[in-house]
PDB file of C-alpha atoms in Angstrom:
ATOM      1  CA  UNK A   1      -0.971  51.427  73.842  1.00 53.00           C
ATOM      2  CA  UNK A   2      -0.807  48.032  72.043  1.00 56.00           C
ATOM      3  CA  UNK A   3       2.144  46.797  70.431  1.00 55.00           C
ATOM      4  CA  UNK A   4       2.276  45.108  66.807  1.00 56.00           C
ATOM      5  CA  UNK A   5       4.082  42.237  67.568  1.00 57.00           C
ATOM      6  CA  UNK A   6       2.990  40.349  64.185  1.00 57.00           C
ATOM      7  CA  UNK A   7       6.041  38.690  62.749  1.00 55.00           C
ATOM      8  CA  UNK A   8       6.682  39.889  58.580  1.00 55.00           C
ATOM      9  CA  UNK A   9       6.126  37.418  56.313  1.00 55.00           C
ATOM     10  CA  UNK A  10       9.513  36.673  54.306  1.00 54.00           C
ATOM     11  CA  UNK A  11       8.504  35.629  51.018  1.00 54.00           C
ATOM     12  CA  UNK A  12      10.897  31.932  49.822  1.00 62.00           C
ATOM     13  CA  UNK A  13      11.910  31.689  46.527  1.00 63.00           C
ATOM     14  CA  UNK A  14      13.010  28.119  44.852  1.00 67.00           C
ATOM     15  CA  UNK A  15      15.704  26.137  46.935  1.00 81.00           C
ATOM     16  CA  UNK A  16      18.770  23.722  44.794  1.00 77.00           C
ATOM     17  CA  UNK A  17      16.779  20.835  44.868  1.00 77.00           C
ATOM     18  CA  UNK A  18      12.793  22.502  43.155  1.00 75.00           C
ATOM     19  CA  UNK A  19      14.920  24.639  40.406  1.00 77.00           C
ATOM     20  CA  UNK A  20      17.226  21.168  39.634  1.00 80.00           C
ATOM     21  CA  UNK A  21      13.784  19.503  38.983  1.00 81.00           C
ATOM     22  CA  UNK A  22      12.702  22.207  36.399  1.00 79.00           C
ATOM     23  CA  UNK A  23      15.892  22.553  34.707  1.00 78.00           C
ATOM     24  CA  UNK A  24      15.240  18.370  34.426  1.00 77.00           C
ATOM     25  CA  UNK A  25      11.436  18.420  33.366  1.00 77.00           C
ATOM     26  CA  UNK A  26      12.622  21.095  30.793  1.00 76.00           C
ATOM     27  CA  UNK A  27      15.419  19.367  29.516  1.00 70.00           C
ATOM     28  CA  UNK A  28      12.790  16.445  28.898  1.00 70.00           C
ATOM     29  CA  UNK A  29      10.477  18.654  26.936  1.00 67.00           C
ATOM     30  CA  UNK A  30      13.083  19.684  24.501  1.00 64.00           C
ATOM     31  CA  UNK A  31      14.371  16.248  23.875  1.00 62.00           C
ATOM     32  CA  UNK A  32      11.294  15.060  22.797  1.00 60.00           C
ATOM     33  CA  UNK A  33      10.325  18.204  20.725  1.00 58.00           C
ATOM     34  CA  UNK A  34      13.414  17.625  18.841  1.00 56.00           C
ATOM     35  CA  UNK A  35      12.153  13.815  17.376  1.00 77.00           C
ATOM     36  CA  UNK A  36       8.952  15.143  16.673  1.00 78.00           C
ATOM     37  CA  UNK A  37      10.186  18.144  14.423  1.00 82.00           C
ATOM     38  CA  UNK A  38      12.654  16.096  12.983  1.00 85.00           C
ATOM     39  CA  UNK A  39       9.823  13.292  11.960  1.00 87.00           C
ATOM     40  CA  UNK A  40       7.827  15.936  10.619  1.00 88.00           C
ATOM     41  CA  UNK A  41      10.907  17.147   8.096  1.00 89.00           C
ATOM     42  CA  UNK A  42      11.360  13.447   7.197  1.00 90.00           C
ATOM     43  CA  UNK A  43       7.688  12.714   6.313  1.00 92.00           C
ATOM     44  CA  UNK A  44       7.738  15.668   4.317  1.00 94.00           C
ATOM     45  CA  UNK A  45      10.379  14.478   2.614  1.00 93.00           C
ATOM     46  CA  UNK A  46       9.141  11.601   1.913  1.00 95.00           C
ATOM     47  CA  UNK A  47       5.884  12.999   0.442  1.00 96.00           C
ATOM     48  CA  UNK A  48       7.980  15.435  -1.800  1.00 96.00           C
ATOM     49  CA  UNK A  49      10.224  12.166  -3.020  1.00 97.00           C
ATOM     50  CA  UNK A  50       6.661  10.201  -4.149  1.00 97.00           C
ATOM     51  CA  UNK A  51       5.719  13.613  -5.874  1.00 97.00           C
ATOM     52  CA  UNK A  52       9.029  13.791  -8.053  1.00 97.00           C
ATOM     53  CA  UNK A  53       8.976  10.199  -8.560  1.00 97.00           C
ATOM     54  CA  UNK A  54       5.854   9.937  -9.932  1.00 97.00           C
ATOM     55  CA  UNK A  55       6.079  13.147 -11.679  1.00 97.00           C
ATOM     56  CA  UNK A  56       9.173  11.767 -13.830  1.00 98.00           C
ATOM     57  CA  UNK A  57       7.469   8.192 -14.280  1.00 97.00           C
ATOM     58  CA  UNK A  58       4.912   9.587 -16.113  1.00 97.00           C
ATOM     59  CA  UNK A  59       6.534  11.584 -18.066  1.00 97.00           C
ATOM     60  CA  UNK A  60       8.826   8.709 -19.187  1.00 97.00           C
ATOM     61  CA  UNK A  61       5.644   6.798 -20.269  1.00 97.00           C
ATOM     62  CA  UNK A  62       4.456   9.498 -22.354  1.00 97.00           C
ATOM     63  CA  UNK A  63       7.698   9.631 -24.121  1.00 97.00           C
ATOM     64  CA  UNK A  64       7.374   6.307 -24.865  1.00 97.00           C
ATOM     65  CA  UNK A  65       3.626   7.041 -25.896  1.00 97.00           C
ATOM     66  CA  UNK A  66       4.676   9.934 -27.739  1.00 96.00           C
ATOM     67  CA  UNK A  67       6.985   7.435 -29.544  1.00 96.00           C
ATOM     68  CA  UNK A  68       4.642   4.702 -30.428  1.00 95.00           C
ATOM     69  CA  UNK A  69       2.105   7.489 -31.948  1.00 95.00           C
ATOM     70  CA  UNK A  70       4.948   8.068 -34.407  1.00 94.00           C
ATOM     71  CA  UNK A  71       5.641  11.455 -32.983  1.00 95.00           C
ATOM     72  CA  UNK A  72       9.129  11.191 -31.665  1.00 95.00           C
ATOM     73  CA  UNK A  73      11.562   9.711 -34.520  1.00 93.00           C
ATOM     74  CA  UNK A  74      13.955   6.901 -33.228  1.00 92.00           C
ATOM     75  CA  UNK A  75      15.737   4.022 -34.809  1.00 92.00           C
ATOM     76  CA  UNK A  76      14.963   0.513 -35.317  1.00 89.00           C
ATOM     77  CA  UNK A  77      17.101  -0.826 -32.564  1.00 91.00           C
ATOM     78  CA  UNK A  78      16.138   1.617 -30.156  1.00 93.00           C
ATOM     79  CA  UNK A  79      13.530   1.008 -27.486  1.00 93.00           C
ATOM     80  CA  UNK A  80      11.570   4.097 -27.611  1.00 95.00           C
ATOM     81  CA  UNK A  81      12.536   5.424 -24.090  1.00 97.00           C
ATOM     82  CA  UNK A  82      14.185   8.736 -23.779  1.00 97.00           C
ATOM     83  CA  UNK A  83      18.263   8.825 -23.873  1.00 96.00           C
ATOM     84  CA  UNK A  84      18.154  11.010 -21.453  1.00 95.00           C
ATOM     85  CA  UNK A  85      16.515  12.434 -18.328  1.00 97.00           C
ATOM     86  CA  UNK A  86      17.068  15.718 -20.081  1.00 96.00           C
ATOM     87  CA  UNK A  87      14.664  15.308 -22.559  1.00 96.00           C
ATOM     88  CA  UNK A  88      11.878  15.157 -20.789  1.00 97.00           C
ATOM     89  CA  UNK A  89      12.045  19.155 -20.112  1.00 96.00           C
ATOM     90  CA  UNK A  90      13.888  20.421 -22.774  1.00 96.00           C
ATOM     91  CA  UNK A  91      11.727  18.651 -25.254  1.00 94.00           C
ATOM     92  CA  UNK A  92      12.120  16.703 -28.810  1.00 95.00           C
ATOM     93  CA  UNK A  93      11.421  17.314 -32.376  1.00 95.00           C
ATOM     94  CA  UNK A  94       7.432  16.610 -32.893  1.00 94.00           C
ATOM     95  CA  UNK A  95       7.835  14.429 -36.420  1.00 92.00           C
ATOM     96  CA  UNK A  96       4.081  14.750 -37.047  1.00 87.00           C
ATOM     97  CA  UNK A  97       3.848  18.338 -37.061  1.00 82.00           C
ATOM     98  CA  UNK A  98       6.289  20.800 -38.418  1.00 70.00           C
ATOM     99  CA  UNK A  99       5.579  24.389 -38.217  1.00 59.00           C
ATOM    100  CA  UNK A 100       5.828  26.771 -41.066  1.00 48.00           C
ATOM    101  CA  UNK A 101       5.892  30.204 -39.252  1.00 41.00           C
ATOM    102  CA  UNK A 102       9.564  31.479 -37.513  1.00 36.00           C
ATOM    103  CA  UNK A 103       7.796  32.824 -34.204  1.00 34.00           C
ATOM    104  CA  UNK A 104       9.809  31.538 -30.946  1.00 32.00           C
ATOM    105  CA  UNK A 105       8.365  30.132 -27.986  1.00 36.00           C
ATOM    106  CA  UNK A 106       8.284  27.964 -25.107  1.00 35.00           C
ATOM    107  CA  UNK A 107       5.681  25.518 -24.241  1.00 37.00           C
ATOM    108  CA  UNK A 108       4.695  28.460 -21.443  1.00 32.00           C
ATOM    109  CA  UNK A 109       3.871  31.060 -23.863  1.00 32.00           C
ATOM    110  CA  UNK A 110       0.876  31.030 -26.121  1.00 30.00           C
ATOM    111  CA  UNK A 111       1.931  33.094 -28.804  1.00 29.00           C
ATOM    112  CA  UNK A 112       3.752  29.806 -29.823  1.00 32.00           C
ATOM    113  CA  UNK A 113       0.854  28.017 -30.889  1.00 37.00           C
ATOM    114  CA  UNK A 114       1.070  25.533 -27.650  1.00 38.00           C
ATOM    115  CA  UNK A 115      -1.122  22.914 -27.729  1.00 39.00           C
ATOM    116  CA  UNK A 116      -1.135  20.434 -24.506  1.00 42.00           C
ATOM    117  CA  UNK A 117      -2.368  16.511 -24.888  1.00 44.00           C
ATOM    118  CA  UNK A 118      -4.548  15.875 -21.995  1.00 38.00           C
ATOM    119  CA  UNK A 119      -4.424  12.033 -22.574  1.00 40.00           C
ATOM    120  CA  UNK A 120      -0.326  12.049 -22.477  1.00 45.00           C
ATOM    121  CA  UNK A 121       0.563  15.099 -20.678  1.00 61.00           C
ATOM    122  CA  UNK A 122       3.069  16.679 -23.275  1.00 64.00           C
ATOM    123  CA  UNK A 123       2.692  20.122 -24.784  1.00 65.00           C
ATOM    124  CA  UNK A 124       3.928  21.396 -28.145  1.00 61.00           C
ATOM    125  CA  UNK A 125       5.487  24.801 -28.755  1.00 61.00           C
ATOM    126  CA  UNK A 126       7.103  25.491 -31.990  1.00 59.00           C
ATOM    127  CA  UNK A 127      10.566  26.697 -32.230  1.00 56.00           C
ATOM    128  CA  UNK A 128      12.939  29.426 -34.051  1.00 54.00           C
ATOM    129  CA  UNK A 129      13.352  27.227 -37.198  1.00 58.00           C
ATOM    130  CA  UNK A 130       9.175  26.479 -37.517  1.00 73.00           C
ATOM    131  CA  UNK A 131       9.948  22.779 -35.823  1.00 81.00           C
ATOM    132  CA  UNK A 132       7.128  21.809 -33.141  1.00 91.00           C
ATOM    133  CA  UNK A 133       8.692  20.215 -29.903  1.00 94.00           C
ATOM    134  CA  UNK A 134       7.416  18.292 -27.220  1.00 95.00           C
ATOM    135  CA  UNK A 135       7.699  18.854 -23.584  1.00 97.00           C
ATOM    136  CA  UNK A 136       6.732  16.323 -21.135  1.00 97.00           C
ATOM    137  CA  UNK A 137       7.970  18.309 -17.789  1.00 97.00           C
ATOM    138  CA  UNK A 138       8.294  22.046 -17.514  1.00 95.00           C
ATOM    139  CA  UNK A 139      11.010  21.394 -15.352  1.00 95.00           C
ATOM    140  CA  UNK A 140      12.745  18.358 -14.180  1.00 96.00           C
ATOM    141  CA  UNK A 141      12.605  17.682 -10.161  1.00 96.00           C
ATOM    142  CA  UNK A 142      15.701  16.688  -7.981  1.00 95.00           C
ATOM    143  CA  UNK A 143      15.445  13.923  -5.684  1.00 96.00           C
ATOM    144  CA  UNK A 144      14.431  15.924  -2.278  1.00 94.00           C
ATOM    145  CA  UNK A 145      17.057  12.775  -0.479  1.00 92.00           C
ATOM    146  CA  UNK A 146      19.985  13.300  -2.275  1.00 91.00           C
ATOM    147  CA  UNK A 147      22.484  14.919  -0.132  1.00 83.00           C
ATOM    148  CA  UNK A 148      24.398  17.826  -2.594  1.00 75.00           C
ATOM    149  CA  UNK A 149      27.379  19.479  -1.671  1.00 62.00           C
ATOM    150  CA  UNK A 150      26.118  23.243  -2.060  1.00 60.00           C
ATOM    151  CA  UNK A 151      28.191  26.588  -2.123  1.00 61.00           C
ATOM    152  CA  UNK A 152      26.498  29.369  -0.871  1.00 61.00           C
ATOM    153  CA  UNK A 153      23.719  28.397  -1.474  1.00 61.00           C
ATOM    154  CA  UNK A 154      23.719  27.022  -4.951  1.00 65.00           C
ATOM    155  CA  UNK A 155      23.394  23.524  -5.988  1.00 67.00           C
ATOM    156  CA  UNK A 156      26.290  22.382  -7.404  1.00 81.00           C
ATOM    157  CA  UNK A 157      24.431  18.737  -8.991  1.00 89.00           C
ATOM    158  CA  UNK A 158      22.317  18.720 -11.638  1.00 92.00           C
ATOM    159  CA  UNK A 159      18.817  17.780 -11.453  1.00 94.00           C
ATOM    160  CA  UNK A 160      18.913  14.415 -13.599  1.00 95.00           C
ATOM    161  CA  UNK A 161      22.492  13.286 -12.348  1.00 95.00           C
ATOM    162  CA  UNK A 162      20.610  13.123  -8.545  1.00 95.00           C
ATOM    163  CA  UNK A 163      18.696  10.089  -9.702  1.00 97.00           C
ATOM    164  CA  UNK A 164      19.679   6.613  -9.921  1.00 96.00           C
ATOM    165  CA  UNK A 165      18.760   5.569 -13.550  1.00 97.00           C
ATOM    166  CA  UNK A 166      17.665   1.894 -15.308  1.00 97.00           C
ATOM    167  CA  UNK A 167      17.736   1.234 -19.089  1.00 97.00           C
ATOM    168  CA  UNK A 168      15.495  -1.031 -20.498  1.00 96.00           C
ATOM    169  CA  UNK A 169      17.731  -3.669 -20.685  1.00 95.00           C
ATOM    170  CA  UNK A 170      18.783  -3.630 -17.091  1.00 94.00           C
ATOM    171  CA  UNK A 171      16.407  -5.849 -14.334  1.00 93.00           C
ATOM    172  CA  UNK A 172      14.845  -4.633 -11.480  1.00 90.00           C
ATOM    173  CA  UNK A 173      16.956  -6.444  -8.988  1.00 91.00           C
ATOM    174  CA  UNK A 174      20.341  -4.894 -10.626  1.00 92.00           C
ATOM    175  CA  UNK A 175      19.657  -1.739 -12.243  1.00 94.00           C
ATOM    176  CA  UNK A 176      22.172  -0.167 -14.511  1.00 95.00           C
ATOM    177  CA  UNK A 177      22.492   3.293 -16.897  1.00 95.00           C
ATOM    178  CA  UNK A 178      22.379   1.923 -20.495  1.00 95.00           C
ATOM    179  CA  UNK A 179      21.226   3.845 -23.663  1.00 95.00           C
ATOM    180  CA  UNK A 180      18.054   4.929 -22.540  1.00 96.00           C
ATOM    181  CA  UNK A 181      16.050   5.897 -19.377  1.00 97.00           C
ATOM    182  CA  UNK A 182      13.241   3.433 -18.554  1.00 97.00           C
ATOM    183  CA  UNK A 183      13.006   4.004 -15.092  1.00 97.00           C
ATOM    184  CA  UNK A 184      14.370   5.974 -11.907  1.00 97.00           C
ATOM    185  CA  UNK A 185      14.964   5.878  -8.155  1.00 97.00           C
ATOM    186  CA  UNK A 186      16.755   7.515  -5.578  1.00 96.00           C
ATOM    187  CA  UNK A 187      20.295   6.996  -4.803  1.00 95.00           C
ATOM    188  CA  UNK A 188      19.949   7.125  -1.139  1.00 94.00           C
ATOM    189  CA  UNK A 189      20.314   4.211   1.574  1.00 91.00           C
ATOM    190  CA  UNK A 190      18.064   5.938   3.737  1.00 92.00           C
ATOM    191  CA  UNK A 191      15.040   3.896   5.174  1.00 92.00           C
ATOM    192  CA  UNK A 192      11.871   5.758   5.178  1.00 93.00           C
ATOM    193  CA  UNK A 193       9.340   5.819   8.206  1.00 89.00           C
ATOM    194  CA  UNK A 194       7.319   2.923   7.104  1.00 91.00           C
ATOM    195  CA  UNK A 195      10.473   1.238   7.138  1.00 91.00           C
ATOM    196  CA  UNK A 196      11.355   0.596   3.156  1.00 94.00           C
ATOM    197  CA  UNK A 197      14.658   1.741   1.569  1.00 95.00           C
ATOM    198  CA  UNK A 198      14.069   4.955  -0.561  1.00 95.00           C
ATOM    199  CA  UNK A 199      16.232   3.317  -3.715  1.00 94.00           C
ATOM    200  CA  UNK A 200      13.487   0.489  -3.420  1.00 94.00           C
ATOM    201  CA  UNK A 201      10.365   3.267  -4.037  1.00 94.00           C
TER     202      UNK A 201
END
């Protein structure tokens, strides 16, 4: 009779030193995730802060359009710029047409009689009294880098006061709030990933 004298195999699992050298290789990976999700949050940012900035821009110009078409009533030693960031979306008296019917309406709802200007943007909507308005945004975007100080959940700064505003009489180099809004740009001191300052945009 033959004996099995085979030894058993005993099966080794990881010693001190192999699972130190995962616990290391992981710890890499999930620094350097970290960057990359953080630069993808940042770009986007960035993209959404172009978006709002051209957004308002234009509307600003066809204010100023609106106003040089005679549409938009101002005074002689105004510069034709809105007074506010405000009016952009809650819209201004159109001068050159003034409704006769009491049906109320937003620029939104066609029962109104809207009517949108491709060439400037702006839509007219006529109002509870029969006066046509303009609107040159249907709503007014924040700046996407201005830090607000929310609670639970609700945003305690108002859209226009998160932009930096310049009249027309202030320079580029030294902007200031004056009587009118002729341009805007964002408060932050942040540096974006091309390596410009966001207030500079």
């Amino acid at each position: 009779m033959t004996l099995n004298t085979t030894t058993p195999k005993i099966s080794r699992g990881f010693t001190l030193v192999e699972l130190m050298v995962v616990v290391a290789i992981m710890a890499v990976l999930a620094s350097s995730a970290m960057p990359l999700q953080e630069l993808i949050v940042k770009r986007e940012k960035e993209q959404e802060l172009r978006v709002a900035l051209r957004q308002i821009r234009s509307a600003i110009d066809a204010y100023k359009q609106a106003v040089d078409d005679g549409r938009i009533e101002v005074k002689e030693e105004e510069s034709g710029y809105p007074p506010k960031l405000d009016d952009l979306y809650m819209g201004v008296p159109d001068i050159k047409n003034t409704g006769s019917g009491g049906s109320t309406g937003t620029a939104a709802t066609a029962a109104t009689g809207t009517a949108t200007t491709a060439a400037t943007g702006t839509t007219a909507a006529t109002g509870t009294t029969g006066t046509k308005y303009i609107y040159f945004l249907r709503r007014l975007p924040r700046d996407p880098t201005f830090k607000d100080l929310d609670v639970a959940g609700v945003e305690t700064t108002s859209a226009a006061d998160t932009w930096g505003k310049r009249s027309y009489e202030s320079t580029p180099e030294n902007p200031q709030e004056g009587k009118d809004v002729f341009d805007v740009y964002s408060l932050s001191e942040g540096k974006a990933l091309n390596g410009s300052l966001y207030k500079d945009w």
